[in-house]
PDB file of C-alpha atoms and ligand atoms in Angstrom:
ATOM      1  CA  MET A  76       0.000   0.000   0.000  1.00  0.00           C
ATOM      2  CA  ASN A  77       1.244   3.491  -0.827  1.00  0.00           C
ATOM      3  CA  PRO A  78       1.694   6.219   1.817  1.00  0.00           C
ATOM      4  CA  PRO A  79      -1.241   8.684   2.157  1.00  0.00           C
ATOM      5  CA  ALA A  80      -1.997  10.954  -0.818  1.00  0.00           C
ATOM      6  CA  ILE A  81      -3.969  14.150  -0.277  1.00  0.00           C
ATOM      7  CA  ALA A  82      -5.663  15.251  -3.519  1.00  0.00           C
ATOM      8  CA  ILE A  83      -6.455  18.944  -3.914  1.00  0.00           C
ATOM      9  CA  ASP A  84      -8.177  19.982  -7.134  1.00  0.00           C
ATOM     10  CA  GLY A  85      -9.844  23.123  -8.337  1.00  0.00           C
ATOM     11  CA  PRO A  86      -9.959  25.832 -10.991  1.00  0.00           C
ATOM     12  CA  ALA A  87      -7.297  28.487 -11.581  1.00  0.00           C
ATOM     13  CA  ALA A  88      -6.694  31.047  -8.833  1.00  0.00           C
ATOM     14  CA  SER A  89      -8.895  29.223  -6.336  1.00  0.00           C
ATOM     15  CA  GLY A  90      -6.106  29.399  -3.760  1.00  0.00           C
ATOM     16  CA  LYS A  91      -5.352  25.681  -3.904  1.00  0.00           C
ATOM     17  CA  SER A  92      -1.561  26.079  -4.213  1.00  0.00           C
ATOM     18  CA  THR A  93      -1.278  28.224  -1.106  1.00  0.00           C
ATOM     19  CA  VAL A  94      -3.557  25.932   0.843  1.00  0.00           C
ATOM     20  CA  ALA A  95      -1.887  22.725  -0.407  1.00  0.00           C
ATOM     21  CA  LYS A  96       1.560  24.048   0.556  1.00  0.00           C
ATOM     22  CA  LEU A  97       0.415  24.913   4.078  1.00  0.00           C
ATOM     23  CA  ILE A  98      -1.295  21.557   4.546  1.00  0.00           C
ATOM     24  CA  ALA A  99       1.843  19.748   3.376  1.00  0.00           C
ATOM     25  CA  LYS A 100       3.932  21.746   5.843  1.00  0.00           C
ATOM     26  CA  GLU A 101       1.560  21.058   8.712  1.00  0.00           C
ATOM     27  CA  LEU A 102       1.511  17.304   8.005  1.00  0.00           C
ATOM     28  CA  GLY A 103       5.197  17.028   7.064  1.00  0.00           C
ATOM     29  CA  TYR A 104       4.246  15.636   3.624  1.00  0.00           C
ATOM     30  CA  THR A 105       5.797  16.546   0.265  1.00  0.00           C
ATOM     31  CA  PHE A 106       3.960  19.209  -1.762  1.00  0.00           C
ATOM     32  CA  ILE A 107       3.566  18.368  -5.446  1.00  0.00           C
ATOM     33  CA  ASN A 108       2.514  21.064  -7.880  1.00  0.00           C
ATOM     34  CA  THR A 109       1.289  19.215 -10.979  1.00  0.00           C
ATOM     35  CA  GLY A 110       0.455  22.470 -12.789  1.00  0.00           C
ATOM     36  CA  ALA A 111       4.195  23.199 -12.827  1.00  0.00           C
ATOM     37  CA  MET A 112       4.755  19.840 -14.584  1.00  0.00           C
ATOM     38  CA  TYR A 113       2.299  20.721 -17.388  1.00  0.00           C
ATOM     39  CA  ARG A 114       3.754  24.204 -17.550  1.00  0.00           C
ATOM     40  CA  ALA A 115       7.304  22.843 -17.885  1.00  0.00           C
ATOM     41  CA  ILE A 116       6.367  20.664 -20.850  1.00  0.00           C
ATOM     42  CA  THR A 117       4.634  23.662 -22.425  1.00  0.00           C
ATOM     43  CA  TRP A 118       7.649  25.893 -21.867  1.00  0.00           C
ATOM     44  CA  TYR A 119       9.984  23.296 -23.359  1.00  0.00           C
ATOM     45  CA  ALA A 120       7.761  22.658 -26.396  1.00  0.00           C
ATOM     46  CA  LEU A 121       7.575  26.381 -27.144  1.00  0.00           C
ATOM     47  CA  ARG A 122      11.337  26.722 -26.716  1.00  0.00           C
ATOM     48  CA  ARG A 123      11.766  23.952 -29.287  1.00  0.00           C
ATOM     49  CA  GLY A 124       9.494  25.822 -31.678  1.00  0.00           C
ATOM     50  CA  ALA A 125       6.791  23.132 -31.617  1.00  0.00           C
ATOM     51  CA  ASN A 126       3.219  24.054 -32.475  1.00  0.00           C
ATOM     52  CA  PRO A 127       1.088  23.492 -29.325  1.00  0.00           C
ATOM     53  CA  ALA A 128      -1.965  22.748 -31.462  1.00  0.00           C
ATOM     54  CA  ASP A 129      -0.154  19.910 -33.252  1.00  0.00           C
ATOM     55  CA  ALA A 130      -0.390  16.988 -30.835  1.00  0.00           C
ATOM     56  CA  ALA A 131       1.896  14.797 -32.980  1.00  0.00           C
ATOM     57  CA  GLN A 132       4.696  17.365 -32.715  1.00  0.00           C
ATOM     58  CA  ILE A 133       4.306  17.583 -28.937  1.00  0.00           C
ATOM     59  CA  CYS A 134       4.173  13.790 -28.515  1.00  0.00           C
ATOM     60  CA  ALA A 135       7.360  13.415 -30.562  1.00  0.00           C
ATOM     61  CA  LEU A 136       9.217  15.471 -27.944  1.00  0.00           C
ATOM     62  CA  LEU A 137       8.143  13.347 -24.977  1.00  0.00           C
ATOM     63  CA  PRO A 138      10.510  10.346 -25.192  1.00  0.00           C
ATOM     64  CA  GLU A 139      13.614  12.537 -25.099  1.00  0.00           C
ATOM     65  CA  ILE A 140      12.316  15.420 -23.031  1.00  0.00           C
ATOM     66  CA  PRO A 141      15.248  16.726 -20.913  1.00  0.00           C
ATOM     67  CA  LEU A 142      13.165  17.690 -17.877  1.00  0.00           C
ATOM     68  CA  GLU A 143      13.717  16.194 -14.468  1.00  0.00           C
ATOM     69  CA  PHE A 144      10.818  15.991 -12.049  1.00  0.00           C
ATOM     70  CA  GLY A 145      12.402  16.023  -8.620  1.00  0.00           C
ATOM     71  CA  LYS A 146      12.049  17.789  -5.316  1.00  0.00           C
ATOM     72  CA  ASP A 147      13.830  20.310  -3.191  1.00  0.00           C
ATOM     73  CA  GLY A 148      13.282  19.486   0.458  1.00  0.00           C
ATOM     74  CA  THR A 149       9.537  19.035   0.747  1.00  0.00           C
ATOM     75  CA  CYS A 150       8.500  20.671  -2.520  1.00  0.00           C
ATOM     76  CA  SER A 151       8.380  19.291  -6.070  1.00  0.00           C
ATOM     77  CA  THR A 152      10.624  20.951  -8.654  1.00  0.00           C
ATOM     78  CA  VAL A 153      11.234  20.716 -12.378  1.00  0.00           C
ATOM     79  CA  LEU A 154      14.832  20.914 -13.537  1.00  0.00           C
ATOM     80  CA  PHE A 155      16.194  21.728 -16.982  1.00  0.00           C
ATOM     81  CA  GLU A 156      19.947  21.385 -17.497  1.00  0.00           C
ATOM     82  CA  GLY A 157      20.430  21.280 -13.715  1.00  0.00           C
ATOM     83  CA  ARG A 158      18.487  24.501 -13.141  1.00  0.00           C
ATOM     84  CA  VAL A 159      15.152  24.743 -11.332  1.00  0.00           C
ATOM     85  CA  LEU A 160      12.529  26.241 -13.658  1.00  0.00           C
ATOM     86  CA  SER A 161      10.590  29.072 -12.071  1.00  0.00           C
ATOM     87  CA  ALA A 162       9.645  32.342 -13.820  1.00  0.00           C
ATOM     88  CA  GLU A 163       9.547  30.509 -17.188  1.00  0.00           C
ATOM     89  CA  LEU A 164       6.577  28.532 -15.929  1.00  0.00           C
ATOM     90  CA  THR A 165       4.314  31.553 -15.547  1.00  0.00           C
ATOM     91  CA  SER A 166       5.372  33.488 -18.634  1.00  0.00           C
ATOM     92  CA  PRO A 167       2.517  34.836 -20.809  1.00  0.00           C
ATOM     93  CA  GLU A 168       3.311  32.280 -23.557  1.00  0.00           C
ATOM     94  CA  THR A 169       3.235  29.380 -21.114  1.00  0.00           C
ATOM     95  CA  ASN A 170      -0.061  30.632 -19.641  1.00  0.00           C
ATOM     96  CA  GLN A 171      -1.506  30.929 -23.110  1.00  0.00           C
ATOM     97  CA  TYR A 172      -0.716  27.393 -24.280  1.00  0.00           C
ATOM     98  CA  VAL A 173      -0.600  25.224 -21.174  1.00  0.00           C
ATOM     99  CA  SER A 174      -4.264  24.150 -21.373  1.00  0.00           C
ATOM    100  CA  THR A 175      -3.868  23.157 -25.022  1.00  0.00           C
ATOM    101  CA  ILE A 176      -0.883  20.953 -24.243  1.00  0.00           C
ATOM    102  CA  ALA A 177      -2.491  19.584 -21.051  1.00  0.00           C
ATOM    103  CA  ALA A 178      -5.393  18.309 -23.163  1.00  0.00           C
ATOM    104  CA  ILE A 179      -3.149  15.885 -25.087  1.00  0.00           C
ATOM    105  CA  PRO A 180      -3.768  12.353 -23.708  1.00  0.00           C
ATOM    106  CA  GLU A 181      -0.129  11.243 -24.229  1.00  0.00           C
ATOM    107  CA  VAL A 182       1.150  14.233 -22.253  1.00  0.00           C
ATOM    108  CA  ARG A 183      -1.224  13.345 -19.419  1.00  0.00           C
ATOM    109  CA  ALA A 184      -0.210   9.665 -19.490  1.00  0.00           C
ATOM    110  CA  TYR A 185       3.448  10.672 -19.382  1.00  0.00           C
ATOM    111  CA  LEU A 186       2.957  12.920 -16.353  1.00  0.00           C
ATOM    112  CA  LEU A 187       0.559  10.542 -14.602  1.00  0.00           C
ATOM    113  CA  ARG A 188       3.415   8.051 -14.189  1.00  0.00           C
ATOM    114  CA  LYS A 189       5.725  10.722 -12.785  1.00  0.00           C
ATOM    115  CA  GLN A 190       3.018  11.962 -10.411  1.00  0.00           C
ATOM    116  CA  ARG A 191       2.287   8.507  -9.015  1.00  0.00           C
ATOM    117  CA  GLU A 192       6.011   7.818  -8.581  1.00  0.00           C
ATOM    118  CA  TYR A 193       6.252  10.570  -5.968  1.00  0.00           C
ATOM    119  CA  ASN A 194       3.707   8.778  -3.781  1.00  0.00           C
ATOM    120  CA  LYS A 195       5.447   5.388  -3.969  1.00  0.00           C
ATOM    121  CA  VAL A 196       8.076   6.506  -1.498  1.00  0.00           C
ATOM    122  CA  GLU A 197       6.415   9.179   0.620  1.00  0.00           C
ATOM    123  CA  PRO A 198       3.141  10.818   1.645  1.00  0.00           C
ATOM    124  CA  VAL A 199       2.159  13.706  -0.626  1.00  0.00           C
ATOM    125  CA  VAL A 200      -0.174  16.657  -0.908  1.00  0.00           C
ATOM    126  CA  MET A 201      -0.747  16.939  -4.643  1.00  0.00           C
ATOM    127  CA  GLU A 202      -2.629  19.764  -6.298  1.00  0.00           C
ATOM    128  CA  GLY A 203      -4.029  19.978  -9.802  1.00  0.00           C
ATOM    129  CA  ARG A 204      -7.174  19.336 -11.812  1.00  0.00           C
ATOM    130  CA  ASP A 205      -7.534  15.529 -11.916  1.00  0.00           C
ATOM    131  CA  ILE A 206      -5.761  14.346  -8.791  1.00  0.00           C
ATOM    132  CA  GLY A 207      -8.852  12.993  -7.018  1.00  0.00           C
ATOM    133  CA  SER A 208     -10.513  11.789 -10.219  1.00  0.00           C
ATOM    134  CA  VAL A 209      -7.585  10.185 -12.088  1.00  0.00           C
ATOM    135  CA  VAL A 210      -4.210  10.259 -10.330  1.00  0.00           C
ATOM    136  CA  PHE A 211      -5.348   8.879  -6.951  1.00  0.00           C
ATOM    137  CA  PRO A 212      -8.947   7.730  -7.461  1.00  0.00           C
ATOM    138  CA  ASP A 213      -8.770   5.468  -4.380  1.00  0.00           C
ATOM    139  CA  THR A 214      -7.498   7.980  -1.858  1.00  0.00           C
ATOM    140  CA  PRO A 215      -9.994   8.887   0.872  1.00  0.00           C
ATOM    141  CA  PHE A 216      -8.488  12.406   1.039  1.00  0.00           C
ATOM    142  CA  LYS A 217     -10.049  14.418  -1.803  1.00  0.00           C
ATOM    143  CA  TYR A 218     -10.761  18.145  -1.714  1.00  0.00           C
ATOM    144  CA  PHE A 219     -12.200  20.368  -4.407  1.00  0.00           C
ATOM    145  CA  VAL A 220     -11.209  23.947  -3.646  1.00  0.00           C
ATOM    146  CA  THR A 221     -13.028  26.688  -5.486  1.00  0.00           C
ATOM    147  CA  ALA A 222     -14.217  30.317  -5.257  1.00  0.00           C
ATOM    148  CA  SER A 223     -16.580  32.522  -7.225  1.00  0.00           C
ATOM    149  CA  PRO A 224     -15.292  33.677 -10.642  1.00  0.00           C
ATOM    150  CA  GLU A 225     -15.194  37.285  -9.362  1.00  0.00           C
ATOM    151  CA  GLU A 226     -13.140  36.367  -6.321  1.00  0.00           C
ATOM    152  CA  ARG A 227     -10.742  34.267  -8.394  1.00  0.00           C
ATOM    153  CA  ALA A 228     -10.228  37.103 -10.880  1.00  0.00           C
ATOM    154  CA  ARG A 229      -9.538  39.423  -7.937  1.00  0.00           C
ATOM    155  CA  ARG A 230      -6.976  37.006  -6.451  1.00  0.00           C
ATOM    156  CA  ARG A 231      -5.245  36.588  -9.813  1.00  0.00           C
ATOM    157  CA  ALA A 232      -4.980  40.346 -10.292  1.00  0.00           C
ATOM    158  CA  LYS A 233      -3.527  40.651  -6.794  1.00  0.00           C
ATOM    159  CA  GLN A 234      -0.743  38.269  -7.869  1.00  0.00           C
ATOM    160  CA  GLY A 235       0.041  40.755 -10.636  1.00  0.00           C
ATOM    161  CA  LEU A 236      -0.986  38.237 -13.313  1.00  0.00           C
ATOM    162  CA  THR A 237      -3.450  38.976 -16.072  1.00  0.00           C
ATOM    163  CA  ASP A 238      -3.845  35.658 -17.861  1.00  0.00           C
ATOM    164  CA  SER A 239      -7.302  34.630 -18.923  1.00  0.00           C
ATOM    165  CA  ILE A 240      -8.250  32.166 -16.211  1.00  0.00           C
ATOM    166  CA  THR A 241     -11.833  31.913 -17.473  1.00  0.00           C
ATOM    167  CA  GLU A 242     -10.682  30.702 -20.853  1.00  0.00           C
ATOM    168  CA  ARG A 243      -8.224  28.255 -19.289  1.00  0.00           C
ATOM    169  CA  ASP A 244     -10.893  26.876 -16.921  1.00  0.00           C
ATOM    170  CA  LYS A 245     -13.269  26.395 -19.829  1.00  0.00           C
ATOM    171  CA  LYS A 246     -10.649  24.440 -21.776  1.00  0.00           C
ATOM    172  CA  ASP A 247      -9.650  22.409 -18.705  1.00  0.00           C
ATOM    173  CA  ALA A 248     -13.246  21.491 -17.845  1.00  0.00           C
ATOM    174  CA  SER A 249     -14.307  20.616 -21.372  1.00  0.00           C
ATOM    175  CA  ARG A 250     -11.425  18.444 -22.575  1.00  0.00           C
ATOM    176  CA  ALA A 251     -12.115  14.749 -23.165  1.00  0.00           C
ATOM    177  CA  CYS A 252      -9.144  13.391 -21.222  1.00  0.00           C
ATOM    178  CA  ALA A 253      -9.101  13.880 -17.428  1.00  0.00           C
ATOM    179  CA  PRO A 254     -11.059  17.152 -17.346  1.00  0.00           C
ATOM    180  CA  LEU A 255     -11.144  19.503 -14.371  1.00  0.00           C
ATOM    181  CA  THR A 256     -13.862  17.971 -12.242  1.00  0.00           C
ATOM    182  CA  GLN A 257     -14.974  17.471  -8.690  1.00  0.00           C
ATOM    183  CA  ALA A 258     -14.689  13.751  -7.883  1.00  0.00           C
ATOM    184  CA  PRO A 259     -18.042  12.505  -6.519  1.00  0.00           C
ATOM    185  CA  ASP A 260     -16.418  11.664  -3.171  1.00  0.00           C
ATOM    186  CA  ALA A 261     -14.439  14.932  -2.855  1.00  0.00           C
ATOM    187  CA  LEU A 262     -15.230  17.466  -0.151  1.00  0.00           C
ATOM    188  CA  LEU A 263     -16.198  20.781  -1.755  1.00  0.00           C
ATOM    189  CA  VAL A 264     -14.595  23.813  -0.120  1.00  0.00           C
ATOM    190  CA  ASP A 265     -15.913  27.138  -1.440  1.00  0.00           C
ATOM    191  CA  THR A 266     -13.278  29.612  -0.274  1.00  0.00           C
ATOM    192  CA  SER A 267     -14.981  32.802  -1.560  1.00  0.00           C
ATOM    193  CA  GLU A 268     -15.738  33.977   1.978  1.00  0.00           C
ATOM    194  CA  MET A 269     -13.016  32.092   3.841  1.00  0.00           C
ATOM    195  CA  SER A 270      -9.544  33.065   4.986  1.00  0.00           C
ATOM    196  CA  ILE A 271      -6.587  30.860   4.028  1.00  0.00           C
ATOM    197  CA  GLU A 272      -6.309  29.756   7.674  1.00  0.00           C
ATOM    198  CA  GLN A 273      -9.959  28.698   7.723  1.00  0.00           C
ATOM    199  CA  VAL A 274      -9.561  26.654   4.550  1.00  0.00           C
ATOM    200  CA  VAL A 275      -6.435  24.918   5.856  1.00  0.00           C
ATOM    201  CA  GLU A 276      -8.167  24.208   9.176  1.00  0.00           C
ATOM    202  CA  ARG A 277     -11.233  22.764   7.439  1.00  0.00           C
ATOM    203  CA  ILE A 278      -9.181  20.376   5.302  1.00  0.00           C
ATOM    204  CA  ILE A 279      -6.690  19.389   8.020  1.00  0.00           C
ATOM    205  CA  THR A 280      -9.560  18.558  10.393  1.00  0.00           C
ATOM    206  CA  ASP A 281     -11.067  16.255   7.788  1.00  0.00           C
ATOM    207  CA  ILE A 282      -7.699  14.594   7.072  1.00  0.00           C
ATOM    208  CA  ARG A 283      -6.973  14.033  10.773  1.00  0.00           C
ATOM    209  CA  THR A 284     -10.440  12.563  11.341  1.00  0.00           C
ATOM    210  CA  LYS A 285      -9.930  10.132   8.495  1.00  0.00           C
ATOM    211  CA  LEU A 286      -6.367   9.243   9.555  1.00  0.00           C
ATOM    212  CA  ALA A 287      -7.459   8.500  13.148  1.00  0.00           C
TER     213      ALA A 287
HETATM  214  O1  CDP B  68      -1.858  28.316 -10.986  1.00  0.00           O
HETATM  215  P1  CDP B  68      -3.088  27.940 -11.728  1.00  0.00           P
HETATM  216  O2  CDP B  68      -4.154  27.381 -10.834  1.00  0.00           O
HETATM  217  O3  CDP B  68      -3.580  28.994 -12.622  1.00  0.00           O
HETATM  218  O4  CDP B  68      -2.699  26.784 -12.753  1.00  0.00           O
HETATM  219  P2  CDP B  68      -1.763  25.527 -12.565  1.00  0.00           P
HETATM  220  O5  CDP B  68      -2.210  24.678 -11.418  1.00  0.00           O
HETATM  221  O6  CDP B  68      -0.347  25.950 -12.596  1.00  0.00           O
HETATM  222  O7  CDP B  68      -2.111  24.694 -13.911  1.00  0.00           O
HETATM  223  C1  CDP B  68      -1.841  25.223 -15.178  1.00  0.00           C
HETATM  224  C2  CDP B  68      -2.582  24.429 -16.216  1.00  0.00           C
HETATM  225  O8  CDP B  68      -2.062  23.096 -16.255  1.00  0.00           O
HETATM  226  C3  CDP B  68      -4.084  24.255 -15.999  1.00  0.00           C
HETATM  227  O9  CDP B  68      -4.840  25.334 -16.500  1.00  0.00           O
HETATM  228  C4  CDP B  68      -4.353  22.960 -16.758  1.00  0.00           C
HETATM  229  O10 CDP B  68      -4.501  23.206 -18.129  1.00  0.00           O
HETATM  230  C5  CDP B  68      -3.084  22.170 -16.557  1.00  0.00           C
HETATM  231  N1  CDP B  68      -3.189  21.167 -15.480  1.00  0.00           N
HETATM  232  C6  CDP B  68      -3.853  20.003 -15.746  1.00  0.00           C
HETATM  233  O11 CDP B  68      -4.413  19.845 -16.835  1.00  0.00           O
HETATM  234  N2  CDP B  68      -3.900  18.998 -14.828  1.00  0.00           N
HETATM  235  C7  CDP B  68      -3.312  19.148 -13.636  1.00  0.00           C
HETATM  236  N3  CDP B  68      -3.345  18.143 -12.765  1.00  0.00           N
HETATM  237  C8  CDP B  68      -2.657  20.350 -13.317  1.00  0.00           C
HETATM  238  C9  CDP B  68      -2.626  21.369 -14.263  1.00  0.00           C
END
């Protein structure tokens, strides 16, 4: 049996990264940001001059892709030529194409293996879009973190980012392969009127009850 896996899903700018990081810290588990994995593939494909809309071109890059999915302390990282990717992952070009590339089934299958590998050796808090529905369908710890579209737009603007989260959410929710969805057994946490501390508390309480 694998160590515990906490699945945190939700739309863009719902606050799930912040919350997932804090929960991981509190539990002493490793935090895995799967969005960064999709973003890294997108960044690399664009750097190689591939057309994001041409799935065959993107798939051809996968077998030799020089990205390393590792971790730094208790946080997942993506390395390229020994360097941790960071600002590249939230560039306007990456934001623009990540949902297109994340819709390619082969890309998802490739990353699914990497994501599950993390949990073979240690407990994880993993955030994304399909963690409770596809990556860890059997985990009892599933949380769907959301907020009203207005509140999410406000939070995104506060981060200084202006990417079109509505468009990305629409693409993520409507794709055929592993769409953004609330797993039927996930606990819905609407954070529109909640502080970060309240959200963390709500989820940690549920995890501790289930672990006991
Ligand atoms: O930070 P934000 O919530 O805006 O996005 P992210 O978590 O970094 O994810 C970026 C994009 O990667 C999403 O819009 C999805 O297209 C894709 N993604 C996915 O398809 N499945 C995941 N498990 C995580 C991200």
